Amino acid sequence: SFSRDGNVLLAGEAEFYWNRLVGPDQLKDGEARFRYIRVPGIWNGRVEQGRVISGDGCATYRLSVILPPAYGAVGGERLASMVPDLGSAYRLYLDGRLAGSGGMVGESASAARPGYRPGVYECVPSGSRLEVILQISNFHHRKGGAWEKIFIGPAPMVRDVRERRLVLDFFLFGSIVIIGLYHLVLFIMRKQERSYFYFGIFCLLIAARILATGDYYMIRLFPGVSWEIVIGTEYLSFYAAVPLFFLFMGSLFPAECAARVLRSMTGIFALFCSAVILLPPRLYTWTMQCCQACLIALCLWGFATLVLAIARKRDGALPFLGGFIILFA
C-alpha cells in the first residue's frame, strides 16, 4: 500500500545474469540462466563462472513488483521509479519498455561509456506485476553494480520526494557558498587570520561536492560535462577538503595541534589529490579505501586534540568539538 507505506525500496534478491545484457524479449522465454544477487550492492567479489569477479563487466538484473489493485487495472494510476547513480552506466526497462538510461551500456570497455544520470522514470503498468529490468556495465570505476537505493511509488509522490531533495540541496549549496565567500572576504581584510582562508576554501569545496554527488546537479547545470570531470570533482573535493578542515582546526588551536602531524597530513592528502589529477578514474578510485583509513586516524587524533583544548579551557573548543562530532559522525 503506497498510501500507507510510502515509496517502496526495491531491495532484496534479484535475478542476476552475469556478463550478459539481456533484454525483456529474451527473458520472456525463460531460457536464460541466472543466479540471485542482493540489491542494492556491488558485484565485486562474487564468484561467477568459477572465478572471483572484479568491478569490470556487465550484468542484467530482473525483479518483479506485485502491485496494489489500483495499478494493475486498465487505466490505472502512473508509477514512477527514482534511480540514483549506478556503476557506471545503466539502462532501465519498466514493464518491457525502455524507461531511461545513463551513459552507454556495453559488453566491453570499447563499447561502454560511463555516465551518471539520476532520474525519475514513469510508466503505467499493464498488469498486476511490474517487471523491472536493469542492465549495468562498468569498465571505468573500481566498483560495479546496482550500488544505490532505487525507489518506486506513485508518480506524484516520487516527484514530490525528488523536488524536496532538490530544494534542500540547493538551499545547502547556496548557504555554504555564501559562508565560504564571506570568510574569504574576511581573510582579504585580515590576512594574518589564516583560519578565515582555510574555512572559506573548505566551504567552497563542500559546495562543489554537493553538485558532484547525490543527484549530480553538475550534469544538469552543465549538460556537456563529462563523467570524468564529475567523478574527478567528487573525489578531489573530498581529498582537498579533509586537510583544509584540520588546518582550520590547527589555526584555531595551535598549541594543541602538533605541526608535524598537520604537515604529514597535508603531504598525504596532496598525494591523493595528485592521483585524481594524474590517473584515470579506474585507478584513482582505489585510493578511497586508503583515504578513509587515514581519515579515521585523523578523526581520532582530532578528537583527542579537542579534548585537550577543552581541558586547557581554550575559547571555542567545546562548541568546535560538537561540530566536529556532527561533521564526522
Short mmCIF file of C-alpha atoms in Angstrom, two decimals:
data_model
loop_
_atom_site.label_atom_id
_atom_site.label_comp_id
_atom_site.label_asym_id
_atom_site.label_seq_id
_atom_site.Cartn_x
_atom_site.Cartn_y
_atom_site.Cartn_z
CA SER A 1 0.00 0.00 0.00
CA PHE A 2 1.74 3.14 -1.19
CA SER A 3 -0.67 5.32 0.76
CA ARG A 4 0.29 3.53 3.98
CA ASP A 5 3.94 2.63 3.38
CA GLY A 6 5.04 5.43 1.06
CA ASN A 7 7.57 4.83 -1.70
CA VAL A 8 8.95 1.28 -1.72
CA LEU A 9 12.66 0.48 -1.72
CA LEU A 10 13.48 -2.17 -4.30
CA ALA A 11 15.74 -4.14 -2.00
CA GLY A 12 16.25 -7.86 -1.68
CA GLU A 13 17.17 -10.63 -4.10
CA ALA A 14 17.06 -10.02 -7.84
CA GLU A 15 17.74 -12.32 -10.77
CA PHE A 16 21.34 -11.76 -11.88
CA TYR A 17 22.63 -12.54 -15.37
CA TRP A 18 26.40 -12.04 -15.26
CA ASN A 19 28.26 -10.78 -18.34
CA ARG A 20 25.02 -10.65 -20.32
CA LEU A 21 22.93 -7.68 -21.39
CA VAL A 22 19.56 -9.42 -21.70
CA GLY A 23 16.50 -7.55 -22.96
CA PRO A 24 12.83 -8.02 -22.00
CA ASP A 25 12.06 -10.15 -25.08
CA GLN A 26 14.92 -12.55 -24.33
CA LEU A 27 13.79 -13.02 -20.73
CA LYS A 28 10.21 -13.89 -21.63
CA ASP A 29 11.13 -17.31 -23.00
CA GLY A 30 12.63 -18.33 -19.63
CA GLU A 31 15.68 -19.93 -21.23
CA ALA A 32 18.29 -17.55 -19.86
CA ARG A 33 20.13 -18.96 -16.83
CA PHE A 34 20.56 -16.76 -13.76
CA ARG A 35 21.63 -16.65 -10.14
CA TYR A 36 20.40 -14.35 -7.37
CA ILE A 37 22.11 -11.24 -6.02
CA ARG A 38 21.13 -8.83 -3.27
CA VAL A 39 20.34 -5.25 -4.23
CA PRO A 40 21.41 -2.62 -3.55
CA GLY A 41 25.02 -3.76 -3.56
CA ILE A 42 28.11 -4.20 -5.70
CA TRP A 43 29.05 -7.31 -7.62
CA ASN A 44 32.75 -7.13 -6.71
CA GLY A 45 33.96 -10.32 -5.03
CA ARG A 46 31.17 -12.61 -6.27
CA VAL A 47 32.10 -15.97 -7.71
CA GLU A 48 30.72 -16.24 -11.23
CA GLN A 49 31.60 -18.88 -13.80
CA GLY A 50 34.22 -20.31 -11.47
CA ARG A 51 36.16 -17.13 -10.74
CA VAL A 52 36.01 -14.15 -8.39
CA ILE A 53 34.89 -11.12 -10.38
CA SER A 54 36.16 -7.56 -10.07
CA GLY A 55 34.27 -4.35 -10.76
CA ASP A 56 34.73 -4.72 -14.53
CA GLY A 57 31.97 -6.35 -16.52
CA CYS A 58 28.28 -6.15 -17.32
CA ALA A 59 25.13 -7.77 -15.98
CA THR A 60 21.36 -7.75 -16.14
CA TYR A 61 19.13 -7.57 -13.06
CA ARG A 62 15.44 -8.52 -13.03
CA LEU A 63 12.83 -8.37 -10.31
CA SER A 64 9.05 -8.39 -10.16
CA VAL A 65 6.95 -5.96 -8.11
CA ILE A 66 3.49 -7.12 -7.00
CA LEU A 67 1.24 -4.07 -7.32
CA PRO A 68 -1.87 -2.91 -5.44
CA PRO A 69 -5.11 -3.41 -7.43
CA ALA A 70 -5.37 0.24 -8.46
CA TYR A 71 -2.17 -0.03 -10.51
CA GLY A 72 -2.90 -3.23 -12.42
CA ALA A 73 -6.33 -2.24 -13.75
CA VAL A 74 -6.99 -0.74 -17.18
CA GLY A 75 -6.40 2.99 -17.00
CA GLY A 76 -4.65 2.58 -13.65
CA GLU A 77 -2.51 5.15 -11.96
CA ARG A 78 1.01 6.07 -13.02
CA LEU A 79 4.01 4.68 -11.20
CA ALA A 80 7.48 6.20 -11.11
CA SER A 81 10.92 4.86 -10.28
CA MET A 82 13.62 7.10 -8.79
CA VAL A 83 17.02 5.89 -9.97
CA PRO A 84 20.28 7.26 -8.50
CA ASP A 85 23.80 6.81 -9.89
CA LEU A 86 24.60 3.23 -10.87
CA GLY A 87 28.03 1.99 -11.68
CA SER A 88 28.87 3.19 -14.09
CA ALA A 89 26.29 3.00 -16.93
CA TYR A 90 22.75 1.65 -16.91
CA ARG A 91 19.63 1.02 -18.96
CA LEU A 92 16.25 0.65 -17.21
CA TYR A 93 13.21 -1.19 -18.55
CA LEU A 94 9.83 -0.89 -16.85
CA ASP A 95 7.10 -3.31 -17.92
CA GLY A 96 9.07 -4.30 -21.01
CA ARG A 97 9.66 -0.76 -22.26
CA LEU A 98 12.85 1.30 -22.12
CA ALA A 99 12.30 3.95 -19.42
CA GLY A 100 15.70 5.64 -19.12
CA SER A 101 19.44 5.27 -19.23
CA GLY A 102 22.73 6.78 -18.11
CA GLY A 103 25.90 6.59 -20.16
CA MET A 104 26.16 3.79 -22.73
CA VAL A 105 25.86 0.19 -21.61
CA GLY A 106 28.23 -2.21 -23.34
CA GLU A 107 29.78 -5.65 -23.03
CA SER A 108 33.35 -4.31 -23.36
CA ALA A 109 35.34 -1.23 -22.42
CA SER A 110 35.36 -0.06 -26.04
CA ALA A 111 31.57 -0.39 -26.37
CA ALA A 112 30.64 1.14 -23.00
CA ARG A 113 30.70 4.76 -21.93
CA PRO A 114 30.21 5.80 -18.28
CA GLY A 115 27.62 8.39 -17.35
CA TYR A 116 25.80 9.17 -14.12
CA ARG A 117 22.20 10.14 -14.87
CA PRO A 118 19.91 10.06 -11.81
CA GLY A 119 16.30 10.41 -12.84
CA VAL A 120 12.62 9.76 -12.24
CA TYR A 121 11.04 7.47 -14.82
CA GLU A 122 7.27 6.94 -15.11
CA CYS A 123 5.10 4.18 -16.53
CA VAL A 124 1.54 2.86 -16.48
CA PRO A 125 1.67 -0.87 -15.56
CA SER A 126 -0.28 -3.19 -17.84
CA GLY A 127 -0.90 -5.88 -15.21
CA SER A 128 -0.77 -6.81 -11.55
CA ARG A 129 3.03 -7.23 -11.65
CA LEU A 130 5.62 -4.71 -12.76
CA GLU A 131 8.74 -6.20 -14.31
CA VAL A 132 11.89 -4.16 -13.60
CA ILE A 133 14.95 -4.95 -15.75
CA LEU A 134 18.21 -3.16 -15.17
CA GLN A 135 21.23 -3.54 -17.43
CA ILE A 136 24.51 -2.29 -15.94
CA SER A 137 28.05 -2.16 -17.27
CA ASN A 138 31.24 -0.89 -15.68
CA PHE A 139 34.78 -0.63 -17.01
CA HIS A 140 35.79 2.73 -15.54
CA HIS A 141 35.26 2.54 -11.76
CA ARG A 142 36.61 0.20 -9.07
CA LYS A 143 33.04 -0.80 -8.14
CA GLY A 144 30.36 -2.25 -10.36
CA GLY A 145 26.68 -2.97 -9.87
CA ALA A 146 23.42 -1.54 -8.59
CA TRP A 147 25.07 0.04 -5.56
CA GLU A 148 22.47 2.70 -4.68
CA LYS A 149 18.85 2.52 -3.49
CA ILE A 150 16.11 2.51 -6.13
CA PHE A 151 12.60 3.55 -5.06
CA ILE A 152 9.26 3.03 -6.72
CA GLY A 153 5.87 4.58 -5.95
CA PRO A 154 3.01 6.72 -7.29
CA ALA A 155 4.37 9.26 -9.74
CA PRO A 156 3.24 12.37 -7.79
CA MET A 157 4.75 11.01 -4.57
CA VAL A 158 8.09 10.18 -6.18
CA ARG A 159 8.27 13.57 -7.91
CA ASP A 160 7.50 15.29 -4.61
CA VAL A 161 10.41 13.48 -2.89
CA ARG A 162 12.73 14.49 -5.73
CA GLU A 163 11.63 18.14 -5.62
CA ARG A 164 12.02 18.39 -1.84
CA ARG A 165 15.52 16.91 -2.11
CA LEU A 166 16.32 19.43 -4.86
CA VAL A 167 15.16 22.37 -2.71
CA LEU A 168 17.14 21.17 0.31
CA ASP A 169 20.33 20.54 -1.66
CA PHE A 170 20.29 23.93 -3.35
CA PHE A 171 19.50 25.65 -0.07
CA LEU A 172 22.55 23.97 1.47
CA PHE A 173 24.63 24.76 -1.60
CA GLY A 174 23.71 28.46 -1.56
CA SER A 175 24.17 28.79 2.20
CA ILE A 176 27.59 27.12 2.16
CA VAL A 177 28.79 29.21 -0.80
CA ILE A 178 27.75 32.43 0.97
CA ILE A 179 29.50 31.38 4.19
CA GLY A 180 32.63 30.45 2.25
CA LEU A 181 32.78 33.71 0.31
CA TYR A 182 32.13 35.69 3.49
CA HIS A 183 35.14 34.12 5.20
CA LEU A 184 37.34 34.70 2.16
CA VAL A 185 36.38 38.39 2.24
CA LEU A 186 37.30 38.46 5.93
CA PHE A 187 40.67 36.88 5.06
CA ILE A 188 41.33 39.56 2.43
CA MET A 189 40.66 42.20 5.08
CA ARG A 190 42.70 40.39 7.79
CA LYS A 191 45.34 38.32 6.07
CA GLN A 192 47.03 37.38 9.31
CA GLU A 193 43.93 35.33 10.25
CA ARG A 194 44.58 32.17 8.23
CA SER A 195 41.58 30.43 9.78
CA TYR A 196 39.30 32.54 7.56
CA PHE A 197 41.10 31.31 4.45
CA TYR A 198 41.06 27.64 5.44
CA PHE A 199 37.40 27.68 6.38
CA GLY A 200 36.35 29.68 3.29
CA ILE A 201 38.02 27.28 0.86
CA PHE A 202 36.70 24.31 2.85
CA CYS A 203 33.12 25.61 2.42
CA LEU A 204 33.55 26.10 -1.33
CA LEU A 205 34.87 22.55 -1.69
CA ILE A 206 31.88 21.17 0.21
CA ALA A 207 29.57 23.18 -2.08
CA ALA A 208 31.31 21.71 -5.13
CA ARG A 209 30.86 18.24 -3.67
CA ILE A 210 27.11 18.81 -3.31
CA LEU A 211 26.95 19.44 -7.06
CA ALA A 212 29.09 16.38 -7.87
CA THR A 213 27.32 13.78 -5.66
CA GLY A 214 23.77 12.68 -4.87
CA ASP A 215 21.61 13.78 -7.80
CA TYR A 216 24.67 15.14 -9.64
CA TYR A 217 23.28 18.61 -10.30
CA MET A 218 26.52 19.45 -12.10
CA ILE A 219 25.26 17.36 -15.02
CA ARG A 220 22.07 19.40 -15.24
CA LEU A 221 23.79 22.76 -14.78
CA PHE A 222 26.47 21.90 -17.36
CA PRO A 223 24.88 19.37 -19.77
CA GLY A 224 28.07 18.83 -21.75
CA VAL A 225 30.26 17.98 -18.77
CA SER A 226 31.97 14.59 -18.99
CA TRP A 227 31.67 11.76 -16.50
CA GLU A 228 35.41 12.00 -15.84
CA ILE A 229 35.08 15.62 -14.70
CA VAL A 230 32.08 14.83 -12.49
CA ILE A 231 33.72 11.94 -10.66
CA GLY A 232 37.02 13.85 -10.52
CA THR A 233 35.22 16.74 -8.79
CA GLU A 234 33.59 14.27 -6.38
CA TYR A 235 36.92 12.77 -5.32
CA LEU A 236 39.06 15.91 -5.48
CA SER A 237 36.64 17.99 -3.40
CA PHE A 238 36.74 15.34 -0.67
CA TYR A 239 40.51 14.80 -0.74
CA ALA A 240 41.19 18.55 -0.59
CA ALA A 241 38.51 19.38 2.00
CA VAL A 242 39.84 16.99 4.67
CA PRO A 243 43.28 18.63 5.17
CA LEU A 244 41.77 22.12 4.93
CA PHE A 245 39.42 21.33 7.80
CA PHE A 246 42.24 20.12 10.03
CA LEU A 247 44.41 23.09 9.03
CA PHE A 248 41.49 25.28 10.07
CA MET A 249 41.38 23.47 13.42
CA GLY A 250 45.15 23.86 13.77
CA SER A 251 44.91 27.62 13.18
CA LEU A 252 42.35 27.92 16.00
CA PHE A 253 44.21 25.71 18.48
CA PRO A 254 47.89 25.95 17.50
CA ALA A 255 49.21 24.94 20.93
CA GLU A 256 47.30 21.64 20.87
CA CYS A 257 47.64 20.69 17.19
CA ALA A 258 51.09 19.25 16.51
CA ALA A 259 52.61 20.98 13.47
CA ARG A 260 54.34 17.80 12.30
CA VAL A 261 51.01 15.96 12.19
CA LEU A 262 49.47 18.75 10.10
CA ARG A 263 52.44 18.75 7.71
CA SER A 264 52.35 14.96 7.31
CA MET A 265 48.59 15.02 6.76
CA THR A 266 48.86 17.75 4.13
CA GLY A 267 51.51 15.79 2.25
CA ILE A 268 49.49 12.56 2.28
CA PHE A 269 46.31 14.19 1.02
CA ALA A 270 48.29 16.12 -1.58
CA LEU A 271 49.28 12.70 -2.97
CA PHE A 272 45.62 11.67 -3.06
CA CYS A 273 44.75 14.87 -4.95
CA SER A 274 47.63 14.30 -7.37
CA ALA A 275 46.33 10.78 -8.07
CA VAL A 276 42.93 12.22 -9.05
CA ILE A 277 44.56 14.76 -11.37
CA LEU A 278 47.09 12.44 -12.99
CA LEU A 279 45.44 8.99 -13.08
CA PRO A 280 42.27 7.71 -14.80
CA PRO A 281 39.19 7.04 -12.60
CA ARG A 282 39.63 3.28 -12.94
CA LEU A 283 42.87 3.63 -10.93
CA TYR A 284 42.37 6.55 -8.56
CA THR A 285 39.01 5.31 -7.27
CA TRP A 286 41.00 2.60 -5.47
CA THR A 287 42.62 5.30 -3.30
CA MET A 288 39.34 5.95 -1.44
CA GLN A 289 39.83 3.00 0.91
CA CYS A 290 43.31 4.21 1.92
CA CYS A 291 41.97 7.74 2.31
CA GLN A 292 39.20 6.55 4.61
CA ALA A 293 41.75 4.76 6.81
CA CYS A 294 43.77 7.99 7.04
CA LEU A 295 40.62 9.94 7.85
CA ILE A 296 39.74 7.58 10.73
CA ALA A 297 43.22 8.10 12.20
CA LEU A 298 42.88 11.87 11.78
CA CYS A 299 39.47 11.89 13.45
CA LEU A 300 40.84 10.07 16.48
CA TRP A 301 43.77 12.50 16.65
CA GLY A 302 41.44 15.49 16.20
CA PHE A 303 39.09 14.28 18.92
CA ALA A 304 41.97 13.84 21.39
CA THR A 305 43.33 17.26 20.44
CA LEU A 306 39.99 18.96 21.07
CA VAL A 307 39.56 17.20 24.41
CA LEU A 308 42.98 18.56 25.37
CA ALA A 309 41.94 22.04 24.23
CA ILE A 310 38.79 21.81 26.38
CA ALA A 311 40.86 20.68 29.36
CA ARG A 312 43.06 23.75 28.89
CA LYS A 313 39.92 25.93 28.66
CA ARG A 314 40.59 27.24 25.14
CA ASP A 315 37.90 29.59 23.83
CA GLY A 316 35.52 27.87 21.43
CA ALA A 317 36.91 24.36 21.99
CA LEU A 318 33.68 22.87 23.33
CA PRO A 319 31.34 24.04 20.52
CA PHE A 320 34.04 23.13 17.99
CA LEU A 321 34.07 19.57 19.38
CA GLY A 322 30.29 19.41 18.94
CA GLY A 323 30.60 20.49 15.31
CA PHE A 324 33.49 18.06 14.83
CA ILE A 325 31.38 15.13 16.02
CA ILE A 326 28.42 16.12 13.83
CA LEU A 327 30.63 16.51 10.76
CA PHE A 328 32.45 13.19 11.05
CA ALA A 329 29.81 11.04 12.78
#
